[in-house]
mmCIF file of C-alpha atoms in Angstrom:
data_model
loop_
_atom_site.group_PDB
_atom_site.id
_atom_site.type_symbol
_atom_site.label_atom_id
_atom_site.label_comp_id
_atom_site.label_asym_id
_atom_site.label_seq_id
_atom_site.Cartn_x
_atom_site.Cartn_y
_atom_site.Cartn_z
ATOM 1 C CA MET X 1 85.248 49.050 69.262
ATOM 2 C CA LEU X 2 82.343 46.592 69.254
ATOM 3 C CA SER X 3 79.474 47.031 71.644
ATOM 4 C CA GLU X 4 78.389 44.228 73.930
ATOM 5 C CA ASP X 5 75.292 43.584 71.770
ATOM 6 C CA GLN X 6 77.422 43.270 68.633
ATOM 7 C CA VAL X 7 79.736 40.783 70.349
ATOM 8 C CA VAL X 8 76.777 38.713 71.566
ATOM 9 C CA LYS X 9 75.198 38.693 68.096
ATOM 10 C CA THR X 10 78.494 37.682 66.499
ATOM 11 C CA LEU X 11 78.935 34.831 68.969
ATOM 12 C CA GLU X 12 75.351 33.666 68.425
ATOM 13 C CA ARG X 13 75.863 33.607 64.645
ATOM 14 C CA ALA X 14 79.093 31.649 65.058
ATOM 15 C CA ALA X 15 77.400 29.137 67.361
ATOM 16 C CA ALA X 16 74.485 28.712 64.939
ATOM 17 C CA ALA X 17 76.885 28.137 62.034
ATOM 18 C CA GLN X 18 78.801 25.567 64.074
ATOM 19 C CA ARG X 19 75.575 23.704 64.964
ATOM 20 C CA GLU X 20 74.562 23.652 61.308
ATOM 21 C CA ASP X 21 78.000 22.304 60.312
ATOM 22 C CA PHE X 22 77.678 19.611 62.969
ATOM 23 C CA ARG X 23 74.175 18.672 61.732
ATOM 24 C CA ASP X 24 75.498 18.372 58.183
ATOM 25 C CA TYR X 25 78.352 16.173 59.403
ATOM 26 C CA VAL X 26 75.984 13.893 61.331
ATOM 27 C CA ALA X 27 73.623 13.589 58.354
ATOM 28 C CA HIS X 28 76.546 12.726 56.071
ATOM 29 C CA LEU X 29 77.850 10.181 58.572
ATOM 30 C CA GLN X 30 74.412 8.532 58.887
ATOM 31 C CA LEU X 31 74.122 8.284 55.113
ATOM 32 C CA HIS X 32 77.613 6.792 54.853
ATOM 33 C CA MET X 33 76.859 4.243 57.584
ATOM 34 C CA SER X 34 73.593 3.247 55.902
ATOM 35 C CA LEU X 35 75.320 2.708 52.577
ATOM 36 C CA GLN X 36 78.099 0.723 54.236
ATOM 37 C CA ALA X 37 75.554 -1.470 56.028
ATOM 38 C CA ARG X 38 73.868 -2.241 52.710
ATOM 39 C CA ASN X 39 77.183 -3.383 51.266
ATOM 40 C CA LEU X 40 78.202 -5.483 54.271
ATOM 41 C CA VAL X 41 74.991 -7.366 55.004
ATOM 42 C CA PRO X 42 74.274 -10.042 52.418
ATOM 43 C CA PRO X 43 70.712 -10.513 51.165
ATOM 44 C CA LEU X 44 68.734 -13.247 52.914
ATOM 45 C CA THR X 45 67.861 -14.970 49.651
ATOM 46 C CA GLN X 46 71.484 -15.443 48.618
ATOM 47 C CA LYS X 47 73.254 -18.593 49.792
ATOM 48 C CA LEU X 48 76.473 -17.604 51.528
ATOM 49 C CA ASP X 49 79.789 -19.077 50.541
ATOM 50 C CA THR X 50 82.339 -19.768 53.261
ATOM 51 C CA ARG X 51 84.158 -16.461 52.818
ATOM 52 C CA SER X 52 80.960 -14.391 52.906
ATOM 53 C CA GLN X 53 79.689 -16.307 55.903
ATOM 54 C CA LEU X 54 82.963 -15.725 57.763
ATOM 55 C CA LEU X 55 82.824 -12.001 56.931
ATOM 56 C CA HIS X 56 79.224 -11.780 58.151
ATOM 57 C CA GLU X 57 79.996 -13.616 61.413
ATOM 58 C CA THR X 58 83.105 -11.517 62.035
ATOM 59 C CA GLN X 59 81.199 -8.296 61.448
ATOM 60 C CA ALA X 60 78.398 -9.394 63.778
ATOM 61 C CA SER X 61 80.880 -10.368 66.511
ATOM 62 C CA PHE X 62 82.752 -7.091 66.167
ATOM 63 C CA GLU X 63 79.559 -5.012 66.326
ATOM 64 C CA LYS X 64 78.379 -6.952 69.377
ATOM 65 C CA HIS X 65 81.736 -6.387 71.098
ATOM 66 C CA ILE X 66 81.756 -2.658 70.304
ATOM 67 C CA SER X 67 78.148 -2.155 71.398
ATOM 68 C CA ARG X 68 78.900 -3.646 74.815
ATOM 69 C CA GLN X 69 81.927 -1.463 75.565
ATOM 70 C CA ARG X 70 81.499 1.306 78.074
ATOM 71 C CA TYR X 71 82.869 4.793 77.468
#
């Protein structure tokens, strides 16, 4: 049978491992979002064609709508 100290230590290790997993997930998500943003936002020096301009405007509208929603 495990002592109370052993149970506490086991739970603390599990919590620390879970926090580290969560930190890794957040870091991966931030990297993914940064790379996606690079691909979606056209460079300022490039003249936009109609399709690219529509994509850019749609993305901006969608992000504005999402940022204003309340959870």
